Amino acid sequence: MNGCPNVVKEVDQSGDGIESVIHRVESHLAEGKLAEAADALEEGLRGSQAEEIVGGWVRRVRNKAITEQALTLLQSYATCISLT
């Protein structure tokens, strides 16, 4: 190792800074909560120049979340009708 101590930076998730926004988004993504990640990113960047840049990503993530919900519903329905 290089002799430098490992430093872990604590990020206040309740803050409005970009690090807090990124942390919240990463946490939601790690939990598979796509819609919440999109909401956190959009809310955290609202009114900034970055808002327009991430707009496409936010739309695609929301569409993916909707698609996954629909797929889960269809799979559940298919399972139910196959048992009758």
mmCIF file of C-alpha atoms in Angstrom:
data_model
loop_
_atom_site.group_PDB
_atom_site.id
_atom_site.type_symbol
_atom_site.label_atom_id
_atom_site.label_comp_id
_atom_site.label_asym_id
_atom_site.label_seq_id
_atom_site.Cartn_x
_atom_site.Cartn_y
_atom_site.Cartn_z
ATOM 1 C CA MET A 1 0.000 0.000 0.000
ATOM 2 C CA ASN A 2 1.073 3.609 -0.338
ATOM 3 C CA GLY A 3 1.115 4.326 3.383
ATOM 4 C CA CYS A 4 -1.841 6.713 3.187
ATOM 5 C CA PRO A 5 -4.674 6.033 5.599
ATOM 6 C CA ASN A 6 -8.028 5.094 4.112
ATOM 7 C CA VAL A 7 -10.366 8.029 4.406
ATOM 8 C CA VAL A 8 -14.087 7.541 4.058
ATOM 9 C CA LYS A 9 -16.043 10.708 3.530
ATOM 10 C CA GLU A 10 -19.429 10.798 5.197
ATOM 11 C CA VAL A 11 -22.111 12.338 3.003
ATOM 12 C CA ASP A 12 -25.114 13.998 4.592
ATOM 13 C CA GLN A 13 -28.012 12.545 2.605
ATOM 14 C CA SER A 14 -30.364 15.253 3.811
ATOM 15 C CA GLY A 15 -28.295 18.007 2.198
ATOM 16 C CA ASP A 16 -28.936 19.689 -1.111
ATOM 17 C CA GLY A 17 -25.365 19.575 -2.424
ATOM 18 C CA ILE A 18 -24.472 17.563 -5.503
ATOM 19 C CA GLU A 19 -22.680 14.928 -3.414
ATOM 20 C CA SER A 20 -25.850 14.352 -1.399
ATOM 21 C CA VAL A 21 -27.919 14.119 -4.576
ATOM 22 C CA ILE A 22 -25.525 11.607 -6.113
ATOM 23 C CA HIS A 23 -25.465 9.575 -2.912
ATOM 24 C CA ARG A 24 -29.281 9.403 -2.792
ATOM 25 C CA VAL A 25 -29.458 8.415 -6.468
ATOM 26 C CA GLU A 26 -26.789 5.732 -6.020
ATOM 27 C CA SER A 27 -28.584 4.369 -2.947
ATOM 28 C CA HIS A 28 -31.883 4.087 -4.822
ATOM 29 C CA LEU A 29 -30.167 2.428 -7.780
ATOM 30 C CA ALA A 30 -28.416 -0.076 -5.503
ATOM 31 C CA GLU A 31 -31.828 -0.994 -4.063
ATOM 32 C CA GLY A 32 -33.334 -1.342 -7.548
ATOM 33 C CA LYS A 33 -35.620 1.653 -6.993
ATOM 34 C CA LEU A 34 -35.400 3.210 -10.449
ATOM 35 C CA ALA A 35 -38.324 5.627 -10.184
ATOM 36 C CA GLU A 36 -37.057 6.930 -6.837
ATOM 37 C CA ALA A 37 -33.564 7.404 -8.302
ATOM 38 C CA ALA A 38 -35.030 9.403 -11.193
ATOM 39 C CA ASP A 39 -37.103 11.517 -8.796
ATOM 40 C CA ALA A 40 -34.104 12.196 -6.539
ATOM 41 C CA LEU A 41 -31.921 13.227 -9.470
ATOM 42 C CA GLU A 42 -34.569 15.428 -11.033
ATOM 43 C CA GLU A 43 -35.421 17.088 -7.727
ATOM 44 C CA GLY A 44 -31.784 17.540 -6.749
ATOM 45 C CA LEU A 45 -30.858 19.211 -10.030
ATOM 46 C CA ARG A 46 -34.017 21.273 -10.514
ATOM 47 C CA GLY A 47 -33.183 24.779 -11.619
ATOM 48 C CA SER A 48 -29.561 23.986 -12.487
ATOM 49 C CA GLN A 49 -27.846 23.714 -15.855
ATOM 50 C CA ALA A 50 -27.488 19.967 -15.267
ATOM 51 C CA GLU A 51 -31.266 19.513 -15.165
ATOM 52 C CA GLU A 52 -31.552 19.615 -18.951
ATOM 53 C CA ILE A 53 -28.588 17.285 -19.408
ATOM 54 C CA VAL A 54 -30.033 14.525 -17.213
ATOM 55 C CA GLY A 55 -33.589 14.938 -18.517
ATOM 56 C CA GLY A 56 -33.185 12.194 -21.126
ATOM 57 C CA TRP A 57 -31.748 9.778 -18.576
ATOM 58 C CA VAL A 58 -34.575 10.504 -16.154
ATOM 59 C CA ARG A 59 -37.188 9.802 -18.851
ATOM 60 C CA ARG A 60 -35.504 6.541 -19.881
ATOM 61 C CA VAL A 61 -35.219 5.366 -16.277
ATOM 62 C CA ARG A 62 -38.878 6.131 -15.608
ATOM 63 C CA ASN A 63 -39.863 4.253 -18.780
ATOM 64 C CA LYS A 64 -37.751 1.276 -17.687
ATOM 65 C CA ALA A 65 -39.402 1.302 -14.241
ATOM 66 C CA ILE A 66 -42.859 1.347 -15.844
ATOM 67 C CA THR A 67 -41.862 -1.482 -18.188
ATOM 68 C CA GLU A 68 -40.560 -3.572 -15.288
ATOM 69 C CA GLN A 69 -43.786 -3.007 -13.344
ATOM 70 C CA ALA A 70 -45.862 -4.056 -16.356
ATOM 71 C CA LEU A 71 -43.721 -7.157 -16.855
ATOM 72 C CA THR A 72 -44.137 -8.146 -13.210
ATOM 73 C CA LEU A 73 -47.891 -7.694 -13.490
ATOM 74 C CA LEU A 74 -48.076 -9.778 -16.674
ATOM 75 C CA GLN A 75 -45.938 -12.533 -15.150
ATOM 76 C CA SER A 76 -48.182 -12.649 -12.088
ATOM 77 C CA TYR A 77 -51.269 -12.792 -14.283
ATOM 78 C CA ALA A 78 -49.774 -15.570 -16.420
ATOM 79 C CA THR A 79 -48.955 -17.551 -13.288
ATOM 80 C CA CYS A 80 -52.496 -17.124 -11.958
ATOM 81 C CA ILE A 81 -54.225 -18.227 -15.139
ATOM 82 C CA SER A 82 -51.899 -21.194 -15.555
ATOM 83 C CA LEU A 83 -52.973 -22.478 -12.136
ATOM 84 C CA THR A 84 -56.692 -22.412 -12.961
#
